[in-house]
PDB file of C-alpha atoms in Angstrom:
ATOM      1  CA  MET A1194     -97.203-151.759 -85.671  1.00  0.00           C
ATOM      2  CA  THR A1195     -98.855-148.541 -86.925  1.00  0.00           C
ATOM      3  CA  THR A1196    -100.709-148.887 -90.316  1.00  0.00           C
ATOM      4  CA  LEU A1197    -100.892-145.673 -92.420  1.00  0.00           C
ATOM      5  CA  VAL A1198    -104.427-145.112 -93.593  1.00  0.00           C
ATOM      6  CA  PRO A1199    -104.501-143.297 -97.035  1.00  0.00           C
ATOM      7  CA  VAL A1200    -106.327-139.978 -96.994  1.00  0.00           C
ATOM      8  CA  ALA A1201    -109.512-140.017 -98.948  1.00  0.00           C
ATOM      9  CA  VAL A1202    -109.758-137.560-101.867  1.00  0.00           C
ATOM     10  CA  SER A1203    -113.199-136.242-102.695  1.00  0.00           C
ATOM     11  CA  PRO A1204    -114.471-136.748-106.244  1.00  0.00           C
ATOM     12  CA  LEU A1205    -114.481-132.956-106.757  1.00  0.00           C
ATOM     13  CA  ARG A1206    -110.920-132.546-105.716  1.00  0.00           C
ATOM     14  CA  GLN A1207    -109.921-135.482-107.883  1.00  0.00           C
ATOM     15  CA  ARG A1208    -111.715-134.036-110.868  1.00  0.00           C
ATOM     16  CA  LEU A1209    -109.774-130.817-110.402  1.00  0.00           C
ATOM     17  CA  ILE A1210    -106.519-132.765-110.208  1.00  0.00           C
ATOM     18  CA  ASP A1211    -107.429-134.730-113.314  1.00  0.00           C
ATOM     19  CA  GLU A1212    -108.207-131.449-115.217  1.00  0.00           C
ATOM     20  CA  MET A1213    -104.769-130.090-114.246  1.00  0.00           C
ATOM     21  CA  ASP A1214    -103.020-133.340-115.192  1.00  0.00           C
ATOM     22  CA  ILE A1215    -104.604-133.312-118.624  1.00  0.00           C
ATOM     23  CA  ARG A1216    -103.109-129.870-119.187  1.00  0.00           C
ATOM     24  CA  ARG A1217     -99.714-130.956-117.772  1.00  0.00           C
ATOM     25  CA  PHE A1218     -99.759-128.399-114.999  1.00  0.00           C
ATOM     26  CA  GLY A1219     -96.595-128.428-112.915  1.00  0.00           C
ATOM     27  CA  HIS A1220     -96.523-129.687-109.268  1.00  0.00           C
ATOM     28  CA  GLY A1221     -96.173-126.146-107.962  1.00  0.00           C
ATOM     29  CA  THR A1222     -99.185-124.911-110.008  1.00  0.00           C
ATOM     30  CA  GLN A1223    -101.343-127.901-108.985  1.00  0.00           C
ATOM     31  CA  ARG A1224    -100.442-127.291-105.236  1.00  0.00           C
ATOM     32  CA  ASN A1225    -101.281-123.497-105.419  1.00  0.00           C
ATOM     33  CA  TYR A1226    -104.634-124.160-107.282  1.00  0.00           C
ATOM     34  CA  LEU A1227    -105.734-126.768-104.736  1.00  0.00           C
ATOM     35  CA  ARG A1228    -104.688-124.353-101.868  1.00  0.00           C
ATOM     36  CA  ASP A1229    -106.632-121.514-103.434  1.00  0.00           C
ATOM     37  CA  VAL A1230    -109.822-123.461-104.181  1.00  0.00           C
ATOM     38  CA  GLY A1231    -109.590-124.830-100.678  1.00  0.00           C
ATOM     39  CA  ARG A1232    -109.376-121.252 -99.427  1.00  0.00           C
ATOM     40  CA  PHE A1233    -112.678-120.467-101.191  1.00  0.00           C
ATOM     41  CA  ALA A1234    -114.241-123.607 -99.870  1.00  0.00           C
ATOM     42  CA  THR A1235    -113.274-122.618 -96.274  1.00  0.00           C
ATOM     43  CA  PHE A1236    -114.877-119.207 -96.868  1.00  0.00           C
ATOM     44  CA  LEU A1237    -118.062-120.887 -98.051  1.00  0.00           C
ATOM     45  CA  GLY A1238    -118.216-123.445 -95.260  1.00  0.00           C
ATOM     46  CA  ARG A1239    -119.497-125.945 -97.774  1.00  0.00           C
ATOM     47  CA  SER A1240    -118.569-127.647-101.028  1.00  0.00           C
ATOM     48  CA  PRO A1241    -117.434-125.113-103.678  1.00  0.00           C
ATOM     49  CA  ASP A1242    -119.521-126.668-106.423  1.00  0.00           C
ATOM     50  CA  THR A1243    -122.569-125.132-104.633  1.00  0.00           C
ATOM     51  CA  ALA A1244    -121.236-121.531-105.003  1.00  0.00           C
ATOM     52  CA  THR A1245    -123.439-118.832-106.353  1.00  0.00           C
ATOM     53  CA  ALA A1246    -122.451-115.495-108.019  1.00  0.00           C
ATOM     54  CA  GLU A1247    -123.207-113.753-104.708  1.00  0.00           C
ATOM     55  CA  ASP A1248    -120.837-115.995-102.924  1.00  0.00           C
ATOM     56  CA  VAL A1249    -118.092-115.143-105.296  1.00  0.00           C
ATOM     57  CA  ARG A1250    -118.790-111.446-104.897  1.00  0.00           C
ATOM     58  CA  ARG A1251    -118.762-111.723-101.074  1.00  0.00           C
ATOM     59  CA  PHE A1252    -115.491-113.756-101.067  1.00  0.00           C
ATOM     60  CA  GLN A1253    -113.623-111.086-103.198  1.00  0.00           C
ATOM     61  CA  ILE A1254    -115.038-108.329-100.820  1.00  0.00           C
ATOM     62  CA  GLU A1255    -113.723-110.216 -97.827  1.00  0.00           C
ATOM     63  CA  GLN A1256    -110.352-110.755 -99.283  1.00  0.00           C
ATOM     64  CA  GLY A1257    -110.053-107.046-100.013  1.00  0.00           C
ATOM     65  CA  GLU A1258    -111.047-106.197 -96.384  1.00  0.00           C
ATOM     66  CA  MET A1259    -108.333-108.537 -95.157  1.00  0.00           C
ATOM     67  CA  ASP A1260    -105.772-106.584 -97.320  1.00  0.00           C
ATOM     68  CA  VAL A1261    -104.797-109.659 -99.333  1.00  0.00           C
ATOM     69  CA  PRO A1262    -102.037-108.364-101.674  1.00  0.00           C
ATOM     70  CA  ALA A1263    -103.102-107.819-105.322  1.00  0.00           C
ATOM     71  CA  PRO A1264    -100.613-110.476-106.748  1.00  0.00           C
ATOM     72  CA  THR A1265    -101.961-113.020-104.235  1.00  0.00           C
ATOM     73  CA  MET A1266    -105.613-112.241-105.067  1.00  0.00           C
ATOM     74  CA  ASN A1267    -104.942-112.431-108.807  1.00  0.00           C
ATOM     75  CA  ALA A1268    -103.399-115.904-108.244  1.00  0.00           C
ATOM     76  CA  ILE A1269    -106.493-116.939-106.464  1.00  0.00           C
ATOM     77  CA  VAL A1270    -108.623-115.551-109.313  1.00  0.00           C
ATOM     78  CA  SER A1271    -106.682-117.707-111.809  1.00  0.00           C
ATOM     79  CA  ALA A1272    -107.190-120.838-109.709  1.00  0.00           C
ATOM     80  CA  LEU A1273    -110.997-120.207-109.312  1.00  0.00           C
ATOM     81  CA  ARG A1274    -111.435-119.375-112.917  1.00  0.00           C
ATOM     82  CA  PHE A1275    -109.903-122.631-113.869  1.00  0.00           C
ATOM     83  CA  PHE A1276    -111.945-124.494-111.259  1.00  0.00           C
ATOM     84  CA  PHE A1277    -115.257-122.862-112.293  1.00  0.00           C
ATOM     85  CA  THR A1278    -114.587-123.184-116.066  1.00  0.00           C
ATOM     86  CA  GLN A1279    -112.915-126.482-116.420  1.00  0.00           C
ATOM     87  CA  THR A1280    -113.930-128.522-113.412  1.00  0.00           C
ATOM     88  CA  LEU A1281    -117.503-127.383-112.857  1.00  0.00           C
ATOM     89  CA  ASP A1282    -118.272-126.000-116.352  1.00  0.00           C
ATOM     90  CA  ARG A1283    -119.646-122.902-114.845  1.00  0.00           C
ATOM     91  CA  PRO A1284    -118.043-120.016-116.949  1.00  0.00           C
ATOM     92  CA  ASP A1285    -120.818-117.764-115.651  1.00  0.00           C
ATOM     93  CA  LEU A1286    -119.177-117.800-112.155  1.00  0.00           C
ATOM     94  CA  ALA A1287    -115.704-117.343-113.690  1.00  0.00           C
ATOM     95  CA  ARG A1288    -116.895-114.151-115.311  1.00  0.00           C
ATOM     96  CA  LYS A1289    -117.794-112.721-111.880  1.00  0.00           C
ATOM     97  CA  LEU A1290    -114.136-112.846-110.728  1.00  0.00           C
ATOM     98  CA  VAL A1291    -112.214-109.610-110.996  1.00  0.00           C
ATOM     99  CA  ARG A1292    -108.475-109.219-111.327  1.00  0.00           C
ATOM    100  CA  MET A1293    -106.915-106.542-109.223  1.00  0.00           C
ATOM    101  CA  ARG A1294    -104.622-103.846-110.834  1.00  0.00           C
ATOM    102  CA  HIS A1295    -101.343-103.355-109.201  1.00  0.00           C
ATOM    103  CA  GLU A1296     -98.063-101.576-109.952  1.00  0.00           C
ATOM    104  CA  ARG A1297     -95.492-104.133-111.027  1.00  0.00           C
ATOM    105  CA  LYS A1298     -92.153-103.575-109.368  1.00  0.00           C
ATOM    106  CA  LEU A1299     -88.943-103.453-111.452  1.00  0.00           C
ATOM    107  CA  PRO A1300     -86.965-106.613-110.965  1.00  0.00           C
ATOM    108  CA  VAL A1301     -83.564-106.564-109.209  1.00  0.00           C
ATOM    109  CA  VAL A1302     -80.832-107.033-111.788  1.00  0.00           C
ATOM    110  CA  LEU A1303     -77.169-107.736-111.054  1.00  0.00           C
ATOM    111  CA  SER A1304     -74.187-106.508-113.034  1.00  0.00           C
ATOM    112  CA  ARG A1305     -72.180-109.094-114.843  1.00  0.00           C
ATOM    113  CA  ASP A1306     -69.460-108.579-112.317  1.00  0.00           C
ATOM    114  CA  GLU A1307     -71.953-109.302-109.472  1.00  0.00           C
ATOM    115  CA  VAL A1308     -73.266-112.499-111.271  1.00  0.00           C
ATOM    116  CA  ALA A1309     -69.586-113.725-111.687  1.00  0.00           C
ATOM    117  CA  ARG A1310     -68.928-113.152-108.004  1.00  0.00           C
ATOM    118  CA  LEU A1311     -72.200-114.858-107.001  1.00  0.00           C
ATOM    119  CA  LEU A1312     -71.412-118.013-109.110  1.00  0.00           C
ATOM    120  CA  ASP A1313     -67.819-118.121-107.748  1.00  0.00           C
ATOM    121  CA  ALA A1314     -69.153-117.944-104.189  1.00  0.00           C
ATOM    122  CA  THR A1315     -71.070-121.206-104.355  1.00  0.00           C
ATOM    123  CA  THR A1316     -69.888-123.893-102.011  1.00  0.00           C
ATOM    124  CA  CYS A1317     -69.746-126.925-104.382  1.00  0.00           C
ATOM    125  CA  LEU A1318     -69.753-127.715-108.132  1.00  0.00           C
ATOM    126  CA  LYS A1319     -73.362-128.906-108.096  1.00  0.00           C
ATOM    127  CA  HIS A1320     -74.602-125.525-106.782  1.00  0.00           C
ATOM    128  CA  GLN A1321     -72.460-123.628-109.215  1.00  0.00           C
ATOM    129  CA  ALA A1322     -73.742-125.746-112.168  1.00  0.00           C
ATOM    130  CA  ALA A1323     -77.390-125.209-111.071  1.00  0.00           C
ATOM    131  CA  LEU A1324     -77.040-121.485-110.786  1.00  0.00           C
ATOM    132  CA  SER A1325     -75.052-121.232-113.876  1.00  0.00           C
ATOM    133  CA  VAL A1326     -77.895-123.006-115.783  1.00  0.00           C
ATOM    134  CA  ALA A1327     -80.405-120.414-114.272  1.00  0.00           C
ATOM    135  CA  TYR A1328     -78.295-117.517-115.560  1.00  0.00           C
ATOM    136  CA  GLY A1329     -76.694-119.101-118.686  1.00  0.00           C
ATOM    137  CA  ALA A1330     -79.988-120.484-120.174  1.00  0.00           C
ATOM    138  CA  GLY A1331     -82.457-118.074-118.385  1.00  0.00           C
ATOM    139  CA  LEU A1332     -84.453-120.896-116.765  1.00  0.00           C
ATOM    140  CA  ARG A1333     -86.996-120.592-113.939  1.00  0.00           C
ATOM    141  CA  ALA A1334     -86.093-122.259-110.671  1.00  0.00           C
ATOM    142  CA  SER A1335     -88.658-124.993-111.217  1.00  0.00           C
ATOM    143  CA  GLU A1336     -87.253-125.617-114.628  1.00  0.00           C
ATOM    144  CA  VAL A1337     -83.725-125.944-113.304  1.00  0.00           C
ATOM    145  CA  ALA A1338     -84.925-128.331-110.632  1.00  0.00           C
ATOM    146  CA  SER A1339     -86.857-130.496-113.240  1.00  0.00           C
ATOM    147  CA  LEU A1340     -83.991-130.940-115.592  1.00  0.00           C
ATOM    148  CA  LYS A1341     -82.746-134.449-116.263  1.00  0.00           C
ATOM    149  CA  VAL A1342     -79.403-135.623-117.660  1.00  0.00           C
ATOM    150  CA  ARG A1343     -81.089-136.602-121.045  1.00  0.00           C
ATOM    151  CA  ASP A1344     -82.432-132.981-121.366  1.00  0.00           C
ATOM    152  CA  ILE A1345     -78.858-131.893-122.477  1.00  0.00           C
ATOM    153  CA  ASP A1346     -78.623-131.921-126.139  1.00  0.00           C
ATOM    154  CA  SER A1347     -74.919-131.315-126.841  1.00  0.00           C
ATOM    155  CA  GLU A1348     -75.253-131.890-130.612  1.00  0.00           C
ATOM    156  CA  ARG A1349     -77.664-129.003-131.179  1.00  0.00           C
ATOM    157  CA  MET A1350     -76.317-127.093-127.971  1.00  0.00           C
ATOM    158  CA  LEU A1351     -79.755-126.910-126.364  1.00  0.00           C
ATOM    159  CA  LEU A1352     -81.432-127.718-123.105  1.00  0.00           C
ATOM    160  CA  ARG A1353     -84.832-129.299-123.463  1.00  0.00           C
ATOM    161  CA  VAL A1354     -87.348-127.830-120.952  1.00  0.00           C
ATOM    162  CA  GLU A1355     -90.101-130.429-120.857  1.00  0.00           C
ATOM    163  CA  ARG A1356     -92.318-128.896-118.162  1.00  0.00           C
ATOM    164  CA  GLY A1357     -92.012-125.131-118.429  1.00  0.00           C
ATOM    165  CA  LYS A1358     -94.696-122.731-117.110  1.00  0.00           C
ATOM    166  CA  GLY A1359     -98.198-123.837-118.110  1.00  0.00           C
ATOM    167  CA  GLY A1360     -96.893-127.222-119.094  1.00  0.00           C
ATOM    168  CA  ARG A1361     -95.305-125.838-122.314  1.00  0.00           C
ATOM    169  CA  TYR A1362     -92.173-127.458-123.880  1.00  0.00           C
ATOM    170  CA  ARG A1363     -89.371-125.375-125.302  1.00  0.00           C
ATOM    171  CA  ASN A1364     -85.641-125.473-126.114  1.00  0.00           C
ATOM    172  CA  ALA A1365     -83.258-123.185-124.094  1.00  0.00           C
ATOM    173  CA  MET A1366     -79.843-122.187-125.206  1.00  0.00           C
ATOM    174  CA  LEU A1367     -76.732-124.101-124.066  1.00  0.00           C
ATOM    175  CA  PRO A1368     -73.589-121.912-124.143  1.00  0.00           C
ATOM    176  CA  THR A1369     -70.332-123.706-124.717  1.00  0.00           C
ATOM    177  CA  GLY A1370     -68.888-122.703-121.360  1.00  0.00           C
ATOM    178  CA  LEU A1371     -72.014-123.967-119.632  1.00  0.00           C
ATOM    179  CA  LEU A1372     -71.729-127.260-121.413  1.00  0.00           C
ATOM    180  CA  ALA A1373     -68.193-127.603-120.235  1.00  0.00           C
ATOM    181  CA  LEU A1374     -69.242-126.879-116.700  1.00  0.00           C
ATOM    182  CA  LEU A1375     -72.079-129.514-116.870  1.00  0.00           C
ATOM    183  CA  ARG A1376     -69.646-132.094-118.237  1.00  0.00           C
ATOM    184  CA  GLU A1377     -67.396-131.442-115.304  1.00  0.00           C
ATOM    185  CA  TRP A1378     -70.350-131.880-112.962  1.00  0.00           C
ATOM    186  CA  TRP A1379     -71.269-135.090-114.703  1.00  0.00           C
ATOM    187  CA  ARG A1380     -67.821-136.556-114.150  1.00  0.00           C
ATOM    188  CA  VAL A1381     -67.886-135.492-110.509  1.00  0.00           C
ATOM    189  CA  GLY A1382     -71.553-136.708-109.979  1.00  0.00           C
ATOM    190  CA  ARG A1383     -70.861-140.090-111.578  1.00  0.00           C
ATOM    191  CA  ARG A1384     -67.814-140.528-109.366  1.00  0.00           C
ATOM    192  CA  GLU A1385     -69.908-139.696-106.393  1.00  0.00           C
ATOM    193  CA  ARG A1386     -72.708-141.985-107.571  1.00  0.00           C
ATOM    194  CA  VAL A1387     -75.362-139.365-107.450  1.00  0.00           C
ATOM    195  CA  LEU A1388     -75.744-138.859-111.234  1.00  0.00           C
ATOM    196  CA  HIS A1389     -77.349-141.497-113.580  1.00  0.00           C
ATOM    197  CA  VAL A1390     -78.066-141.406-117.257  1.00  0.00           C
ATOM    198  CA  ASP A1391     -81.819-141.374-116.668  1.00  0.00           C
ATOM    199  CA  GLY A1392     -81.727-139.380-113.514  1.00  0.00           C
ATOM    200  CA  TRP A1393     -82.063-135.826-112.402  1.00  0.00           C
ATOM    201  CA  LEU A1394     -79.363-133.399-113.435  1.00  0.00           C
ATOM    202  CA  PHE A1395     -79.390-131.768-110.044  1.00  0.00           C
ATOM    203  CA  PRO A1396     -80.538-134.453-107.468  1.00  0.00           C
ATOM    204  CA  GLY A1397     -81.470-133.450-103.965  1.00  0.00           C
ATOM    205  CA  GLN A1398     -80.336-135.128-100.883  1.00  0.00           C
ATOM    206  CA  HIS A1399     -81.426-138.440-102.359  1.00  0.00           C
ATOM    207  CA  TYR A1400     -80.516-139.080-105.980  1.00  0.00           C
ATOM    208  CA  LEU A1401     -84.018-140.258-106.852  1.00  0.00           C
ATOM    209  CA  LYS A1402     -85.429-136.771-105.982  1.00  0.00           C
ATOM    210  CA  PRO A1403     -84.551-133.553-107.682  1.00  0.00           C
ATOM    211  CA  LEU A1404     -83.266-130.432-105.853  1.00  0.00           C
ATOM    212  CA  SER A1405     -86.199-128.419-104.545  1.00  0.00           C
ATOM    213  CA  THR A1406     -86.862-124.723-105.531  1.00  0.00           C
ATOM    214  CA  ARG A1407     -86.587-123.956-101.854  1.00  0.00           C
ATOM    215  CA  GLN A1408     -83.053-125.383-101.766  1.00  0.00           C
ATOM    216  CA  LEU A1409     -82.170-123.401-104.923  1.00  0.00           C
ATOM    217  CA  HIS A1410     -83.418-120.215-103.212  1.00  0.00           C
ATOM    218  CA  ARG A1411     -81.196-120.978-100.119  1.00  0.00           C
ATOM    219  CA  ILE A1412     -78.212-121.571-102.305  1.00  0.00           C
ATOM    220  CA  VAL A1413     -78.553-118.278-104.052  1.00  0.00           C
ATOM    221  CA  VAL A1414     -79.032-116.381-100.941  1.00  0.00           C
ATOM    222  CA  GLU A1415     -76.047-117.933 -99.298  1.00  0.00           C
ATOM    223  CA  ALA A1416     -73.899-117.264-102.260  1.00  0.00           C
ATOM    224  CA  SER A1417     -74.919-113.655-102.530  1.00  0.00           C
ATOM    225  CA  VAL A1418     -74.017-113.070 -98.831  1.00  0.00           C
ATOM    226  CA  ALA A1419     -70.745-114.711 -99.371  1.00  0.00           C
ATOM    227  CA  ALA A1420     -70.006-112.563-102.480  1.00  0.00           C
ATOM    228  CA  GLY A1421     -70.911-109.415-100.569  1.00  0.00           C
ATOM    229  CA  ILE A1422     -73.931-108.511-102.705  1.00  0.00           C
ATOM    230  CA  GLY A1423     -76.278-106.240-100.802  1.00  0.00           C
ATOM    231  CA  LYS A1424     -79.192-106.628-103.131  1.00  0.00           C
ATOM    232  CA  ARG A1425     -82.196-109.000-102.350  1.00  0.00           C
ATOM    233  CA  VAL A1426     -81.791-111.909-104.808  1.00  0.00           C
ATOM    234  CA  GLY A1427     -83.363-115.254-105.528  1.00  0.00           C
ATOM    235  CA  PRO A1428     -83.190-117.864-108.374  1.00  0.00           C
ATOM    236  CA  HIS A1429     -85.413-115.728-110.495  1.00  0.00           C
ATOM    237  CA  THR A1430     -82.990-112.886-110.193  1.00  0.00           C
ATOM    238  CA  LEU A1431     -80.574-114.796-112.397  1.00  0.00           C
ATOM    239  CA  ARG A1432     -83.249-115.182-115.038  1.00  0.00           C
ATOM    240  CA  HIS A1433     -83.895-111.431-114.903  1.00  0.00           C
ATOM    241  CA  CYS A1434     -80.164-110.904-115.401  1.00  0.00           C
ATOM    242  CA  PHE A1435     -80.075-113.290-118.412  1.00  0.00           C
ATOM    243  CA  ALA A1436     -82.858-111.356-120.198  1.00  0.00           C
ATOM    244  CA  THR A1437     -81.514-107.863-119.297  1.00  0.00           C
ATOM    245  CA  HIS A1438     -77.926-108.616-120.295  1.00  0.00           C
ATOM    246  CA  LEU A1439     -79.104-110.047-123.691  1.00  0.00           C
ATOM    247  CA  LEU A1440     -81.118-106.967-124.335  1.00  0.00           C
ATOM    248  CA  GLU A1441     -78.126-104.766-123.404  1.00  0.00           C
ATOM    249  CA  ASP A1442     -76.082-106.750-125.906  1.00  0.00           C
ATOM    250  CA  GLY A1443     -78.515-105.835-128.686  1.00  0.00           C
ATOM    251  CA  ILE A1444     -80.434-109.002-128.966  1.00  0.00           C
ATOM    252  CA  ASP A1445     -83.896-108.604-130.393  1.00  0.00           C
ATOM    253  CA  VAL A1446     -86.605-108.683-127.746  1.00  0.00           C
ATOM    254  CA  ARG A1447     -88.628-111.259-129.688  1.00  0.00           C
ATOM    255  CA  ILE A1448     -85.709-113.688-129.643  1.00  0.00           C
ATOM    256  CA  ILE A1449     -85.417-113.174-125.893  1.00  0.00           C
ATOM    257  CA  GLN A1450     -89.117-113.815-125.581  1.00  0.00           C
ATOM    258  CA  THR A1451     -88.705-117.218-127.192  1.00  0.00           C
ATOM    259  CA  LEU A1452     -85.634-118.024-125.129  1.00  0.00           C
ATOM    260  CA  LEU A1453     -87.516-117.212-121.873  1.00  0.00           C
ATOM    261  CA  GLY A1454     -90.663-119.061-122.974  1.00  0.00           C
ATOM    262  CA  HIS A1455     -92.860-115.942-122.485  1.00  0.00           C
ATOM    263  CA  ALA A1456     -96.417-116.265-123.903  1.00  0.00           C
ATOM    264  CA  LYS A1457     -96.703-112.499-124.317  1.00  0.00           C
ATOM    265  CA  LEU A1458     -94.186-109.998-125.681  1.00  0.00           C
ATOM    266  CA  ASP A1459     -95.278-107.398-123.202  1.00  0.00           C
ATOM    267  CA  THR A1460     -93.757-109.538-120.434  1.00  0.00           C
ATOM    268  CA  THR A1461     -90.369-109.585-122.065  1.00  0.00           C
ATOM    269  CA  ALA A1462     -90.478-105.973-123.126  1.00  0.00           C
ATOM    270  CA  TYR A1463     -90.604-105.028-119.404  1.00  0.00           C
ATOM    271  CA  TYR A1464     -86.858-105.665-119.242  1.00  0.00           C
ATOM    272  CA  THR A1465     -86.261-102.564-121.309  1.00  0.00           C
ATOM    273  CA  GLN A1466     -86.943-100.555-118.146  1.00  0.00           C
ATOM    274  CA  VAL A1467     -83.966-102.167-116.394  1.00  0.00           C
ATOM    275  CA  ALA A1468     -81.487-102.436-119.307  1.00  0.00           C
ATOM    276  CA  THR A1469     -79.402 -99.478-118.262  1.00  0.00           C
ATOM    277  CA  ARG A1470     -76.849 -99.951-121.113  1.00  0.00           C
ATOM    278  CA  VAL A1471     -79.609 -99.659-123.717  1.00  0.00           C
ATOM    279  CA  LEU A1472     -80.842 -96.489-122.019  1.00  0.00           C
ATOM    280  CA  ARG A1473     -77.290 -94.914-122.016  1.00  0.00           C
ATOM    281  CA  ASN A1474     -76.855 -95.604-125.749  1.00  0.00           C
ATOM    282  CA  VAL A1475     -80.009 -93.726-126.635  1.00  0.00           C
ATOM    283  CA  THR A1476     -79.514 -90.178-127.676  1.00  0.00           C
ATOM    284  CA  SER A1477     -82.118 -87.696-126.256  1.00  0.00           C
ATOM    285  CA  PRO A1478     -83.765 -85.296-128.794  1.00  0.00           C
ATOM    286  CA  PHE A1479     -82.508 -82.595-126.438  1.00  0.00           C
ATOM    287  CA  GLU A1480     -78.889 -83.309-127.323  1.00  0.00           C
ATOM    288  CA  ARG A1481     -79.744 -82.649-131.028  1.00  0.00           C
ATOM    289  CA  LEU A1482     -81.174 -79.268-130.454  1.00  0.00           C
ATOM    290  CA  ALA A1483     -77.683 -77.631-130.396  1.00  0.00           C
ATOM    291  CA  THR A1484     -76.724 -79.387-133.628  1.00  0.00           C
ATOM    292  CA  THR A1485     -79.894 -78.448-135.312  1.00  0.00           C
ATOM    293  CA  ALA A1486     -79.447 -74.703-134.192  1.00  0.00           C
ATOM    294  CA  ALA A1487     -75.961 -74.780-135.396  1.00  0.00           C
ATOM    295  CA  GLU A1488     -76.826 -76.069-138.755  1.00  0.00           C
ATOM    296  CA  GLY A1489     -79.525 -73.351-139.034  1.00  0.00           C
ATOM    297  CA  LYS A1490     -76.994 -70.539-138.291  1.00  0.00           C
ATOM    298  CA  ALA A1491     -74.391 -71.945-140.618  1.00  0.00           C
ATOM    299  CA  PRO A1492     -73.683 -69.486-143.604  1.00  0.00           C
ATOM    300  CA  LYS A1493     -75.005 -70.722-146.879  1.00  0.00           C
ATOM    301  CA  GLY A1494     -72.502 -71.170-149.593  1.00  0.00           C
TER     302      GLY A1494
END
């Protein structure tokens, strides 16, 4: 009989994990930070707590020469800044890290008709309910996967998001139609013995484990293909649609910021660039030139 030997965790790695746990970092963030700090350690060839300012400078030069994409490099910078500042108490090294500027691409946004077709193209009620939450409440894929049955507050018509980005808690909206769909899923899930009062709202292959973000991505892609949607979509596309469609309906951008859980208004305001209905309703000053000229030529009484 083979005995599994637990993998030893170095004190430095454990300290990094403890610092992330204290701040309630999500599983995905912790995994990424550990990977990126490990990437720096591999470059050094020794423990990263022995790093110098020159090591940090050489690391960034090498990453640039390897054509590491700017978003990836900035993610590494965030991980190392946390590591140097919180784990090592070396803010002097954190200050040596430079974020790369890059052009942010406009998000892919589906029309309301396309969203409806995508949701209808799902293969089962659980998948339809999960994607409907992503669109109807504007949740991230990780937030959808982390929902539990008790997070549904039907009295106040809210969804409690306990572990949002950065470990922040917030309330998301719960539309009446979405609540009805979730109640239908509850009845079916209970009958199939996969839903429990204290369990995950969207369990994975085993009811004790939640649906993974990778599974959510696969569900969206398969539904978009079945619906005949040619755009490249993922779970986050539905969140983009939520924000853009609210903006087109005239909802104040600060309210949308709160619903999305954005820390900065600039992040939410970016959706004004893809809200086509808002742009169509704006009258260009050019259109008013003719009116102004006509008023100037009108005979004075």
